[in-house]
Amino acid sequence: MTLNNDEDLERLKEIGRICANALQAMGEALEPGMTTAELDAIGRKVLEDAGARSAPELCYKFPAATCISVNEEIAHGIPGGRVIQPGDLVNIDVSAEKDGIFADTGASFPVPPVTTEIDRLCRDGKRAMWVGLKQVRPGQSLAAIGNAIGEFARKNRYSLVTNLASHGIGRSLHEEPGEIATWPDPSERRRMAEGMVFTVEPFLSMGAHWAESGDDEWTLYSEPRAPTVQYEHTVVVTRGGPLVVTLPG
């Protein structure tokens, strides 16, 4: 999607804000003893109250409103009877549609008490995302996002999961530009254009390089097994730099 009118921008901002509000509500409610299904229900209510529809359900018939991944799970975890425990690392991914426009956001939440290493990983996961977002401007190579995040990971002695990429979004959940690497990719030649809409969502890890399938058709696990976080925003390329639309309000 490339925005070319104010009406589409306002609709994108609206669904972005709704997704961010759902993520914020879920993060604030997260506590030991609750199940991931109970956490998912909180996100569903925020989306439905705002007139939005869960994108995973709508597009892929995912069996829940949001994706919730715990510890060894790093993406597309199915909410259910799993009870959240002290010390868990919980990733929440919220994507939704309203009036034909999609947005996508996510974050990882440590459940206290956690080690200083996990606290640092979460802090640096957010920093890695913003390092990538700061590369967003018209004419810039899409490769600049992955190059900057890769340099950040190298300097801070982290690895990056290299088969879960950012993606275009707007009139569908996944669209062009497809497969935007959040790691250095020498083959990337595409450039950002004003109005282009996509996500920036690095998976920063303490040792994992890959996401592999598990026992169900959805959940992905770190390989090798290692603490991994993901932070994600939907962004618009503007002459003034990145316009992040997935902020609560």
CSV table of C-alpha atoms in Angstrom, one decimal:
chain,number,residue,atom,x,y,z
A,1,MET,CA,0.0,0.0,0.0
A,2,THR,CA,1.2,3.5,-0.9
A,3,LEU,CA,-0.9,6.2,0.7
A,4,ASN,CA,-2.0,9.0,-1.7
A,5,ASN,CA,-4.8,10.7,0.1
A,6,ASP,CA,-5.6,12.0,3.6
A,7,GLU,CA,-8.7,9.7,4.0
A,8,ASP,CA,-6.6,6.5,3.7
A,9,LEU,CA,-4.0,7.9,6.1
A,10,GLU,CA,-6.7,8.7,8.7
A,11,ARG,CA,-8.1,5.2,8.4
A,12,LEU,CA,-4.6,3.7,8.8
A,13,LYS,CA,-4.0,5.9,11.9
A,14,GLU,CA,-7.4,4.7,13.3
A,15,ILE,CA,-6.7,1.0,13.0
A,16,GLY,CA,-3.1,1.5,14.1
A,17,ARG,CA,-4.3,3.2,17.3
A,18,ILE,CA,-6.9,0.5,17.9
A,19,CYS,CA,-4.3,-2.3,17.6
A,20,ALA,CA,-1.9,-0.3,19.9
A,21,ASN,CA,-4.7,0.2,22.5
A,22,ALA,CA,-5.4,-3.6,22.5
A,23,LEU,CA,-1.7,-4.4,22.9
A,24,GLN,CA,-1.4,-1.8,25.8
A,25,ALA,CA,-4.5,-3.3,27.5
A,26,MET,CA,-3.2,-6.8,27.3
A,27,GLY,CA,0.2,-5.8,28.5
A,28,GLU,CA,-1.3,-4.0,31.5
A,29,ALA,CA,-3.5,-7.0,32.4
A,30,LEU,CA,-0.7,-9.6,32.1
A,31,GLU,CA,0.0,-11.3,35.4
A,32,PRO,CA,0.9,-14.7,36.7
A,33,GLY,CA,-2.0,-17.2,37.1
A,34,MET,CA,-4.0,-16.1,34.1
A,35,THR,CA,-4.2,-18.2,30.9
A,36,THR,CA,-3.2,-17.0,27.5
A,37,ALA,CA,-6.8,-17.5,26.5
A,38,GLU,CA,-7.9,-15.0,29.1
A,39,LEU,CA,-5.3,-12.5,27.9
A,40,ASP,CA,-6.5,-13.0,24.3
A,41,ALA,CA,-10.1,-12.2,25.4
A,42,ILE,CA,-9.0,-8.8,26.6
A,43,GLY,CA,-7.5,-8.0,23.3
A,44,ARG,CA,-10.5,-9.2,21.4
A,45,LYS,CA,-12.8,-7.0,23.5
A,46,VAL,CA,-10.8,-3.9,22.7
A,47,LEU,CA,-10.8,-4.7,19.0
A,48,GLU,CA,-14.5,-5.5,18.8
A,49,ASP,CA,-15.5,-2.5,20.9
A,50,ALA,CA,-13.7,-0.3,18.4
A,51,GLY,CA,-15.4,-2.0,15.4
A,52,ALA,CA,-12.2,-3.8,14.3
A,53,ARG,CA,-11.7,-7.4,13.3
A,54,SER,CA,-8.8,-9.7,14.2
A,55,ALA,CA,-6.6,-10.0,11.1
A,56,PRO,CA,-5.3,-13.5,11.8
A,57,GLU,CA,-8.8,-14.8,12.2
A,58,LEU,CA,-10.0,-12.8,9.1
A,59,CYS,CA,-7.2,-13.7,6.8
A,60,TYR,CA,-5.9,-17.1,7.9
A,61,LYS,CA,-8.6,-18.5,10.1
A,62,PHE,CA,-6.2,-18.4,13.1
A,63,PRO,CA,-8.0,-19.9,16.2
A,64,ALA,CA,-7.8,-16.7,18.3
A,65,ALA,CA,-7.9,-13.0,18.1
A,66,THR,CA,-4.2,-12.4,18.8
A,67,CYS,CA,-1.0,-14.3,18.8
A,68,ILE,CA,0.5,-15.0,22.2
A,69,SER,CA,3.9,-16.7,22.4
A,70,VAL,CA,5.5,-17.7,25.7
A,71,ASN,CA,9.2,-18.4,26.4
A,72,GLU,CA,10.4,-20.9,23.8
A,73,GLU,CA,7.6,-19.9,21.5
A,74,ILE,CA,8.6,-16.8,19.6
A,75,ALA,CA,5.7,-16.2,17.1
A,76,HIS,CA,2.2,-17.2,16.2
A,77,GLY,CA,1.5,-18.9,19.6
A,78,ILE,CA,-2.1,-20.0,20.0
A,79,PRO,CA,-3.8,-18.6,23.1
A,80,GLY,CA,-5.3,-21.4,25.2
A,81,GLY,CA,-5.0,-23.0,28.6
A,82,ARG,CA,-1.3,-22.3,29.2
A,83,VAL,CA,-1.0,-20.5,32.6
A,84,ILE,CA,1.4,-17.6,32.7
A,85,GLN,CA,4.1,-18.0,35.3
A,86,PRO,CA,6.4,-15.6,37.2
A,87,GLY,CA,9.6,-15.3,35.1
A,88,ASP,CA,7.9,-15.9,31.8
A,89,LEU,CA,8.7,-13.9,28.7
A,90,VAL,CA,5.4,-13.3,26.8
A,91,ASN,CA,5.2,-11.9,23.2
A,92,ILE,CA,1.9,-10.4,22.1
A,93,ASP,CA,1.2,-9.7,18.5
A,94,VAL,CA,-2.0,-7.7,17.5
A,95,SER,CA,-3.1,-7.1,14.0
A,96,ALA,CA,-6.6,-6.1,12.9
A,97,GLU,CA,-8.7,-4.6,10.1
A,98,LYS,CA,-11.3,-1.8,10.0
A,99,ASP,CA,-12.9,-0.2,7.0
A,100,GLY,CA,-10.6,-2.2,4.7
A,101,ILE,CA,-7.3,-1.1,6.2
A,102,PHE,CA,-5.0,-3.3,8.3
A,103,ALA,CA,-2.3,-2.5,10.9
A,104,ASP,CA,0.0,-4.7,12.9
A,105,THR,CA,1.9,-4.2,16.2
A,106,GLY,CA,3.6,-6.3,18.9
A,107,ALA,CA,5.8,-6.4,22.0
A,108,SER,CA,7.4,-8.7,24.4
A,109,PHE,CA,6.7,-8.5,28.1
A,110,PRO,CA,8.8,-9.9,31.0
A,111,VAL,CA,6.7,-11.3,33.9
A,112,PRO,CA,8.5,-10.4,37.1
A,113,PRO,CA,10.8,-11.6,38.6
A,114,VAL,CA,13.1,-12.0,35.7
A,115,THR,CA,16.9,-11.9,35.4
A,116,THR,CA,18.8,-8.7,34.5
A,117,GLU,CA,19.7,-10.3,31.2
A,118,ILE,CA,16.0,-10.7,30.2
A,119,ASP,CA,15.3,-7.1,31.3
A,120,ARG,CA,18.2,-6.0,29.1
A,121,LEU,CA,17.0,-8.1,26.2
A,122,CYS,CA,13.6,-6.5,26.3
A,123,ARG,CA,15.1,-3.0,26.5
A,124,ASP,CA,17.4,-3.7,23.6
A,125,GLY,CA,14.6,-5.3,21.6
A,126,LYS,CA,12.8,-2.0,21.6
A,127,ARG,CA,16.0,-0.1,20.8
A,128,ALA,CA,16.7,-2.5,17.8
A,129,MET,CA,13.2,-1.7,16.5
A,130,TRP,CA,13.7,2.0,16.7
A,131,VAL,CA,17.2,1.7,15.1
A,132,GLY,CA,15.4,0.2,12.2
A,133,LEU,CA,12.6,2.7,12.2
A,134,LYS,CA,15.0,5.6,12.1
A,135,GLN,CA,16.2,4.5,8.7
A,136,VAL,CA,12.8,5.1,7.1
A,137,ARG,CA,12.7,7.9,4.6
A,138,PRO,CA,12.0,8.4,0.9
A,139,GLY,CA,14.7,7.1,-1.4
A,140,GLN,CA,16.5,5.1,1.3
A,141,SER,CA,17.2,1.5,0.5
A,142,LEU,CA,15.1,-1.0,2.4
A,143,ALA,CA,18.4,-2.8,3.1
A,144,ALA,CA,19.3,0.1,5.5
A,145,ILE,CA,16.8,-1.2,8.0
A,146,GLY,CA,18.4,-4.6,8.3
A,147,ASN,CA,21.9,-3.2,8.1
A,148,ALA,CA,21.3,-0.9,11.0
A,149,ILE,CA,19.6,-3.5,13.1
A,150,GLY,CA,22.3,-6.0,12.3
A,151,GLU,CA,25.0,-3.6,13.4
A,152,PHE,CA,23.1,-2.9,16.7
A,153,ALA,CA,22.8,-6.7,17.3
A,154,ARG,CA,26.5,-7.2,16.6
A,155,LYS,CA,27.7,-4.5,18.9
A,156,ASN,CA,25.5,-5.7,21.7
A,157,ARG,CA,26.3,-9.4,21.2
A,158,TYR,CA,22.8,-10.6,20.2
A,159,SER,CA,21.7,-12.7,17.3
A,160,LEU,CA,18.8,-12.1,14.9
A,161,VAL,CA,16.1,-14.6,13.7
A,162,THR,CA,16.6,-14.5,10.0
A,163,ASN,CA,13.4,-16.2,8.6
A,164,LEU,CA,10.8,-13.9,10.2
A,165,ALA,CA,10.7,-10.7,8.2
A,166,SER,CA,8.9,-7.3,8.2
A,167,HIS,CA,6.3,-6.8,5.5
A,168,GLY,CA,4.1,-4.4,3.6
A,169,ILE,CA,0.7,-3.8,5.1
A,170,GLY,CA,-2.4,-1.7,4.4
A,171,ARG,CA,-5.2,-3.1,2.2
A,172,SER,CA,-4.2,-6.6,3.3
A,173,LEU,CA,-2.2,-8.0,6.3
A,174,HIS,CA,0.7,-9.0,4.2
A,175,GLU,CA,1.4,-7.3,0.9
A,176,GLU,CA,4.2,-5.6,-1.1
A,177,PRO,CA,6.9,-4.8,-0.2
A,178,GLY,CA,7.2,-8.4,1.0
A,179,GLU,CA,9.9,-10.0,3.1
A,180,ILE,CA,11.7,-6.9,4.4
A,181,ALA,CA,14.8,-8.3,6.2
A,182,THR,CA,15.5,-7.0,9.7
A,183,TRP,CA,19.1,-8.4,9.3
A,184,PRO,CA,21.8,-7.5,6.8
A,185,ASP,CA,20.7,-8.7,3.3
A,186,PRO,CA,23.2,-7.9,0.5
A,187,SER,CA,20.6,-8.9,-2.2
A,188,GLU,CA,18.1,-6.2,-1.2
A,189,ARG,CA,17.9,-3.5,-3.9
A,190,ARG,CA,14.4,-2.0,-3.3
A,191,ARG,CA,14.0,1.6,-2.2
A,192,MET,CA,11.4,3.3,0.0
A,193,ALA,CA,8.9,5.6,-1.6
A,194,GLU,CA,6.9,8.3,0.0
A,195,GLY,CA,3.6,7.0,1.3
A,196,MET,CA,4.8,3.3,1.5
A,197,VAL,CA,3.4,1.4,4.5
A,198,PHE,CA,5.1,-1.5,6.1
A,199,THR,CA,6.1,-3.0,9.5
A,200,VAL,CA,9.5,-3.0,11.3
A,201,GLU,CA,9.7,-6.0,13.6
A,202,PRO,CA,13.1,-7.4,14.4
A,203,PHE,CA,13.4,-10.7,16.5
A,204,LEU,CA,16.4,-10.1,18.8
A,205,SER,CA,17.7,-13.1,20.6
A,206,MET,CA,20.3,-14.4,23.0
A,207,GLY,CA,21.4,-17.0,20.5
A,208,ALA,CA,18.6,-18.1,18.2
A,209,HIS,CA,19.0,-17.7,14.4
A,210,TRP,CA,15.9,-19.4,13.1
A,211,ALA,CA,12.2,-19.9,13.8
A,212,GLU,CA,11.1,-23.5,13.4
A,213,SER,CA,7.6,-25.1,13.4
A,214,GLY,CA,6.3,-27.2,16.3
A,215,ASP,CA,3.5,-29.6,16.9
A,216,ASP,CA,0.7,-27.4,15.6
A,217,GLU,CA,0.4,-25.6,12.3
A,218,TRP,CA,1.0,-22.2,13.8
A,219,THR,CA,3.4,-21.9,16.7
A,220,LEU,CA,7.1,-21.1,15.9
A,221,TYR,CA,10.0,-21.8,18.2
A,222,SER,CA,13.5,-20.4,18.5
A,223,GLU,CA,16.3,-22.5,17.0
A,224,PRO,CA,18.5,-23.1,18.9
A,225,ARG,CA,16.3,-22.5,21.9
A,226,ALA,CA,17.2,-19.1,23.4
A,227,PRO,CA,15.3,-16.1,24.9
A,228,THR,CA,14.0,-14.0,22.0
A,229,VAL,CA,11.9,-10.8,21.8
A,230,GLN,CA,10.0,-9.1,19.1
A,231,TYR,CA,8.8,-5.5,19.0
A,232,GLU,CA,6.8,-4.2,16.0
A,233,HIS,CA,5.3,-1.0,14.6
A,234,THR,CA,3.5,-0.2,11.4
A,235,VAL,CA,5.1,2.8,9.8
A,236,VAL,CA,4.5,5.2,6.8
A,237,VAL,CA,7.4,6.6,4.8
A,238,THR,CA,7.1,10.4,4.8
A,239,ARG,CA,9.4,13.3,3.8
A,240,GLY,CA,9.7,14.0,7.5
A,241,GLY,CA,10.9,10.5,8.3
A,242,PRO,CA,9.0,7.6,9.8
A,243,LEU,CA,5.3,8.1,10.8
A,244,VAL,CA,4.5,5.4,13.3
A,245,VAL,CA,0.8,4.7,13.4
A,246,THR,CA,0.6,2.0,16.0
A,247,LEU,CA,0.8,4.2,19.1
A,248,PRO,CA,-2.0,4.0,21.8
A,249,GLY,CA,-4.3,6.9,22.3
